[in-house]
Structure formats: structure tokens, C-alpha cells
XYZ file of C-alpha atoms in Angstrom:
352
model
C -210.928 -60.365 145.166
C -208.944 -59.408 142.096
C -205.724 -60.709 143.616
C -206.895 -64.300 144.045
C -204.846 -66.708 141.946
C -202.243 -64.096 141.063
C -198.663 -63.679 142.285
C -196.695 -60.431 142.570
C -192.918 -60.231 142.958
C -190.728 -57.144 143.292
C -187.020 -56.607 142.859
C -184.612 -53.687 143.215
C -182.787 -52.872 139.965
C -179.972 -50.405 139.275
C -181.331 -46.914 138.669
C -178.602 -46.025 136.173
C -175.540 -43.773 136.097
C -175.053 -41.801 139.316
C -173.520 -38.334 139.550
C -171.762 -37.907 142.911
C -170.981 -34.300 143.869
C -169.038 -33.977 147.111
C -168.075 -31.121 149.503
C -164.715 -29.891 150.741
C -165.173 -30.688 154.435
C -164.974 -34.513 154.191
C -164.211 -35.157 150.521
C -162.845 -38.708 150.679
C -165.191 -40.023 153.380
C -168.396 -38.762 151.797
C -167.293 -39.850 148.336
C -166.633 -43.349 149.684
C -170.213 -43.440 150.992
C -171.648 -42.536 147.598
C -169.388 -44.871 145.632
C -170.044 -47.840 147.901
C -173.814 -47.442 147.634
C -173.752 -46.799 143.899
C -171.570 -49.820 143.170
C -173.582 -52.036 145.523
C -176.719 -51.047 143.620
C -175.075 -51.996 140.326
C -174.617 -48.496 138.919
C -171.767 -46.675 137.253
C -170.653 -43.379 138.838
C -169.322 -40.027 137.693
C -167.553 -38.081 140.442
C -167.316 -34.291 140.585
C -165.027 -33.447 143.514
C -165.017 -30.086 145.324
C -162.792 -27.527 143.567
C -161.447 -26.355 146.973
C -160.215 -29.862 147.898
C -159.923 -32.177 144.888
C -156.775 -34.135 145.785
C -158.167 -36.842 148.100
C -161.123 -37.599 145.815
C -158.781 -37.883 142.854
C -156.496 -40.215 144.800
C -159.431 -42.412 145.850
C -160.679 -42.825 142.281
C -157.149 -43.518 141.071
C -156.745 -46.252 143.683
C -160.024 -47.852 142.603
C -158.851 -47.956 138.991
C -155.454 -49.313 139.988
C -157.193 -52.038 142.001
C -159.057 -53.218 138.907
C -162.260 -51.215 138.839
C -163.329 -50.953 135.167
C -162.809 -47.504 133.755
C -166.418 -47.606 132.576
C -167.592 -47.969 136.180
C -166.134 -44.799 137.647
C -165.041 -41.523 136.107
C -163.904 -38.246 137.678
C -164.410 -34.778 136.227
C -163.064 -31.608 137.811
C -164.744 -28.223 137.608
C -166.940 -25.648 139.267
C -170.644 -25.021 139.288
C -170.893 -24.743 135.499
C -169.512 -28.256 135.079
C -171.839 -29.547 137.780
C -174.866 -27.981 136.089
C -174.017 -29.569 132.732
C -173.549 -32.969 134.339
C -176.834 -32.682 136.240
C -178.692 -31.866 133.035
C -177.041 -34.621 130.988
C -179.662 -37.162 129.834
C -177.277 -40.035 130.563
C -177.394 -39.290 134.313
C -180.182 -41.090 136.189
C -179.500 -40.055 139.793
C -177.777 -37.018 141.299
C -176.367 -37.308 144.819
C -175.185 -33.948 146.127
C -173.655 -32.995 149.461
C -172.921 -29.320 150.038
C -174.457 -25.914 150.675
C -178.082 -24.869 150.294
C -177.613 -22.430 147.417
C -175.600 -24.899 145.363
C -178.024 -27.678 146.242
C -180.989 -25.715 144.942
C -179.062 -25.022 141.722
C -178.335 -28.743 141.372
C -182.006 -29.633 141.799
C -183.004 -27.027 139.225
C -180.441 -28.255 136.701
C -181.347 -31.905 137.240
C -185.026 -31.301 136.538
C -187.149 -34.459 136.807
C -184.218 -36.739 137.655
C -184.032 -38.421 141.030
C -182.049 -36.056 143.276
C -180.617 -36.623 146.746
C -179.588 -33.463 148.584
C -177.685 -33.443 151.879
C -177.376 -29.730 152.552
C -176.672 -27.402 155.439
C -177.701 -27.371 159.058
C -178.020 -25.127 162.082
C -177.879 -27.806 164.708
C -179.503 -27.291 168.083
C -178.455 -29.218 171.178
C -180.703 -28.985 174.249
C -179.407 -29.338 177.812
C -182.214 -29.912 180.312
C -182.029 -29.218 184.035
C -181.631 -32.935 184.851
C -178.589 -33.319 182.575
C -175.000 -33.887 183.629
C -173.851 -30.373 182.743
C -170.131 -31.129 182.928
C -170.489 -34.118 180.613
C -172.681 -32.161 178.197
C -170.174 -29.303 178.083
C -167.346 -31.736 177.438
C -169.204 -33.375 174.542
C -170.236 -30.034 173.016
C -166.656 -28.760 173.178
C -165.332 -31.826 171.379
C -168.064 -31.954 168.738
C -168.640 -28.239 168.218
C -165.101 -27.543 167.033
C -163.997 -30.760 165.349
C -163.012 -30.071 161.742
C -163.090 -26.403 162.824
C -166.877 -26.598 163.006
C -167.083 -27.284 159.268
C -169.734 -29.974 159.463
C -173.417 -29.766 158.639
C -174.271 -31.289 162.043
C -171.653 -29.430 164.077
C -172.982 -28.060 167.372
C -174.030 -24.462 166.774
C -176.928 -23.578 169.094
C -176.882 -24.965 172.644
C -180.089 -24.212 174.544
C -179.700 -24.667 178.303
C -182.455 -24.598 180.927
C -182.110 -21.231 182.638
C -181.302 -22.619 186.103
C -178.226 -24.370 184.634
C -177.394 -21.796 181.969
C -174.458 -19.960 183.560
C -173.062 -23.229 184.914
C -173.026 -24.691 181.417
C -171.602 -21.557 179.778
C -168.727 -21.549 182.272
C -168.144 -25.288 181.860
C -168.119 -25.067 178.068
C -165.716 -22.121 178.123
C -163.391 -24.042 180.448
C -163.455 -27.057 178.134
C -162.779 -24.926 175.056
C -159.702 -23.457 176.752
C -158.193 -26.952 176.783
C -158.524 -27.446 173.022
C -155.265 -27.471 171.070
C -155.359 -25.062 168.139
C -152.861 -25.345 165.321
C -151.621 -27.483 162.451
C -154.396 -29.828 161.248
C -151.759 -32.375 160.197
C -150.549 -32.667 163.803
C -152.416 -35.521 165.562
C -152.423 -33.495 168.790
C -154.422 -30.664 167.206
C -158.112 -30.345 168.108
C -158.930 -27.263 166.004
C -157.103 -26.663 162.745
C -157.638 -24.323 159.855
C -160.870 -23.546 158.066
C -161.080 -23.983 154.304
C -159.630 -20.524 153.608
C -159.026 -17.068 155.073
C -162.352 -15.727 153.829
C -164.287 -18.399 155.698
C -162.477 -17.606 158.954
C -162.957 -13.869 158.452
C -166.698 -14.388 158.019
C -166.883 -16.096 161.425
C -164.907 -13.238 163.004
C -167.304 -10.743 161.450
C -170.419 -12.606 162.609
C -168.961 -12.844 166.126
C -168.410 -9.097 166.235
C -171.950 -8.507 164.969
C -173.379 -10.673 167.759
C -171.311 -8.790 170.349
C -172.679 -5.542 168.986
C -176.196 -6.935 169.440
C -175.587 -7.600 173.133
C -174.029 -11.076 173.196
C -171.044 -11.937 175.382
C -168.013 -13.446 173.668
C -166.706 -15.732 176.409
C -163.677 -16.883 174.441
C -162.294 -16.594 170.918
C -163.579 -14.291 168.219
C -160.198 -13.898 166.491
C -158.245 -15.677 163.796
C -154.711 -16.200 162.530
C -155.002 -16.666 158.804
C -157.492 -19.453 158.174
C -157.258 -20.735 161.772
C -160.283 -19.527 163.712
C -159.895 -19.465 167.486
C -162.634 -21.658 168.999
C -165.336 -19.213 169.985
C -168.177 -19.279 172.521
C -170.906 -16.654 172.123
C -173.238 -16.401 175.134
C -176.855 -15.196 174.949
C -176.960 -13.733 171.448
C -180.363 -12.469 170.275
C -182.481 -14.751 168.092
C -181.998 -12.467 165.096
C -178.185 -12.665 165.229
C -176.642 -14.458 162.271
C -174.748 -16.802 164.587
C -178.173 -18.062 165.697
C -180.258 -17.686 162.548
C -177.823 -18.831 159.838
C -175.417 -21.723 159.416
C -172.048 -20.638 160.807
C -170.044 -23.618 159.479
C -167.083 -22.595 161.588
C -165.442 -22.854 165.005
C -168.216 -21.106 166.925
C -170.849 -22.327 169.400
C -173.645 -20.206 170.841
C -175.181 -20.768 174.289
C -178.748 -19.606 174.904
C -181.103 -19.940 177.897
C -184.613 -21.362 177.764
C -187.479 -21.579 180.249
C -190.189 -23.823 178.811
C -189.288 -27.061 177.016
C -192.269 -27.139 174.662
C -191.786 -23.504 173.688
C -188.126 -24.255 173.034
C -189.016 -27.009 170.560
C -191.123 -24.497 168.650
C -188.207 -22.039 168.715
C -185.842 -24.679 167.325
C -188.301 -25.374 164.516
C -188.260 -21.732 163.398
C -184.936 -22.429 161.711
C -185.078 -22.979 157.964
C -182.830 -25.991 158.520
C -183.759 -29.388 159.918
C -180.873 -31.841 159.800
C -180.081 -33.153 163.274
C -180.388 -32.184 166.938
C -179.005 -33.264 170.304
C -180.742 -33.631 173.671
C -179.246 -34.143 177.138
C -181.893 -35.428 179.562
C -183.000 -38.482 181.545
C -186.692 -37.721 181.045
C -188.249 -40.257 178.662
C -191.310 -38.059 178.107
C -189.112 -35.233 176.895
C -187.172 -37.586 174.666
C -190.308 -38.880 172.954
C -191.790 -35.386 172.692
C -188.629 -33.997 171.106
C -188.370 -36.957 168.733
C -191.957 -36.364 167.623
C -192.009 -32.559 167.517
C -188.571 -31.447 166.315
C -188.475 -30.873 162.561
C -185.202 -32.696 161.987
C -184.068 -35.896 160.342
C -182.398 -37.253 163.475
C -182.196 -36.725 167.226
C -179.212 -37.807 169.343
C -180.063 -38.350 173.015
C -177.388 -37.740 175.650
C -175.061 -36.678 172.886
C -174.687 -33.633 170.703
C -176.068 -33.165 167.216
C -172.656 -34.025 165.788
C -172.894 -37.819 165.764
C -173.799 -40.304 163.036
C -173.507 -44.002 162.282
C -173.025 -45.214 158.732
C -175.652 -47.963 158.937
C -178.549 -45.719 160.016
C -180.377 -43.214 157.767
C -178.933 -39.709 157.756
C -180.523 -36.650 156.216
C -182.794 -33.733 156.910
C -185.926 -31.792 156.085
C -186.627 -28.241 154.939
C -183.461 -26.520 153.687
C -181.333 -29.401 154.957
C -182.243 -31.499 151.954
C -184.164 -34.497 150.671
C -183.378 -38.191 150.760
C -181.244 -40.130 153.207
C -177.525 -40.767 153.141
C -175.278 -43.468 154.628
C -174.181 -46.358 152.422
C -176.967 -48.718 153.460
C -179.809 -46.242 152.945
C -178.509 -44.613 149.780
C -178.909 -47.954 148.020
C -182.676 -47.381 148.176
C -182.345 -44.167 146.145
C -179.779 -45.685 143.782
C -182.205 -48.443 142.747
C -185.688 -48.635 141.263
C -188.462 -51.074 142.137
C -189.575 -53.448 139.368
C -192.748 -55.490 139.799
C -193.635 -58.832 138.195
C -197.348 -59.782 138.117
C -198.199 -63.397 137.347
C -201.884 -63.605 136.452
C -203.445 -66.966 137.023
C -200.049 -68.464 137.764
C -198.674 -69.258 141.200
C -195.026 -70.051 141.708
C -196.037 -71.790 144.926
C -197.843 -74.596 143.147
C -201.272 -75.598 144.383
C -200.647 -74.514 147.963
């Protein structure tokens, strides 16, 4: 064949300057992910922090410079969407890594044009509780992971589908668990649910809760706010067309919905425009494999909620949840390019 007597080698090379755009909900943590991967790949990085929460990102970059990072290696530029668009379009930028909302993500992709773009966008995470699950344990996990960071996480538990025979049992158990959550000052270590990013965000969740109640849902607990602090809310049996089911809430609210047929439920979950991550409580291996294969999501957590990730495994979604995979290890792939060396008629292995 044509390959006889030839040798091919490949290497990963730095892709070039990376633009890292980060969100308000975990500004330092997610920036650290992007910086670590970019530096490991051999790139320089420009950081655009979120205008709602710029302080921690600024402090992190300052610490890097104070520790001896060359000023040419990392730069930080504040601003809103107009600044982000100009940076995305800049010819000097080779890769854009964006974490944030869907609308802004689409604008980033449009501005970046043919550049390599990584988008980690929104979610509307479903967690499924089958009839063979430990309902009390599932309720406990959903309460802890549905309201952490006031629900402001792209993989926060939002839709919990429970097999109908266990539905009321789970709804009661979740409500009981939510009653134990400590609501208050986010700087107090004892607090479970603190403030949302601003008053408007909390008011939106209140409004969506009231809409769902008007559509026939039962608000088991919550539905009110004090300033930007949203009371942890459980909405039981809202209709599929309710915004708390259809759209990304991104707040301290969890819905509980019954299901009858497992396969039909998977199809229902896939009707969402999002596809980031899902959770599944069951002991049935067949269901696990079926859900893993059929759910249109980037990741499935078994016997845990959707709100779980490990930094050394790929993380990302499909559909409106984005393109590419995050986590420091896997971002290195997108922050590098493959270069091939073909040696025609020359073998580096000698005569062997």
C-alpha cells in the first residue's frame, strides 16, 4: 500500500491566544479551569470577567501576575457584550471559550466567525426517580443540589420526574428536606441558600412560580423572596408548557412531575431545547444503559442528581447547551491543534 516505508507522527501544538469569557455564578472557579487548560496547552489568555461579578476574577489574575506570570501571558479586560464582541472578532484571537447564557453564547459564536469556539451554555436539567429508587435518599440529594448557589448553576436540578406510584411520597420527602435548608447570608458558612445575583433575577423566579400556580401547579413551599434572596421553592405537577418546566429557571426552584412509562419519559426529556446533564436514580442496569444511550445530554449521573461534575472528566452539552467539552483536562484538546509529520521513504525505527 501507499503507506509502506513511510512514517507518520503527530503532535499537539498551541492553538494560539485564547479568549476566556466567564459567568457570574462561579467566576473564579470557571476562570481557573480555562486558565489552567490554556496555559497547559502553551497559549496566552485574555480574560473578560462577568460585569455582574468582576472582583474575584480580577483578584485571581492579579495573584498570577504577582506570582511571576509574564504580563504577556495573561491579560484582563472589563466590559459588557460590546467589549466581548470586539474581542471575539479580533484577528489575534485563535480560540474563544465562553461560559454563560444561550443568547450571549449565540452572539459570541456569531462574532467569532470561523474561529474555534467552545460554548458551555444553559441547561434545564432533568433528574429521574424510578420506582426502585431510595426515595428518601433521592429527595435528600435533590434538595441539596437543587438549591446550592441558589439554583444558579447550569446543571442545577430543575425537573424531577418521579414514577407515579412514588410521586407523592417523593414530593412530600423533598418538601420536608427543603424545610431544613438554612436561608440567609451567603457569607455565613451555615447558610444553604443565599442570594441570587440581583433582585430582578429573584423577582423573575417569583413571577414564574405564580404563573405555574395559575396553570394548575401546586406550590408546596416557597414562591416568595426578600430582596435578592429567593425562598427555596418546590412546584408540584406543573403543566409541560409552564416556563418552570420549559425554560431554564436558573434559580432556587425545583419542579416535581409524575411519569408512567420510562421510555416515553426519555422522549419527553429530549423535547427540551437544552441537553447538558441529567440524573437517574435506579438499580436497573437496563434502564441505566437505555438512558445513557437515548437521552440527548452530554452527561448522565446515576444514583445522583444532574448537579454533579468531576474536573477530570469531559463536561458539556448538546443542542442549546453548547459545543465542546470543558474541564481542565478536556479543554486542552480544544486549546491545541494537531500537527502531522510525514516521513516518506524514511523510518525512524531503522530497518525493523
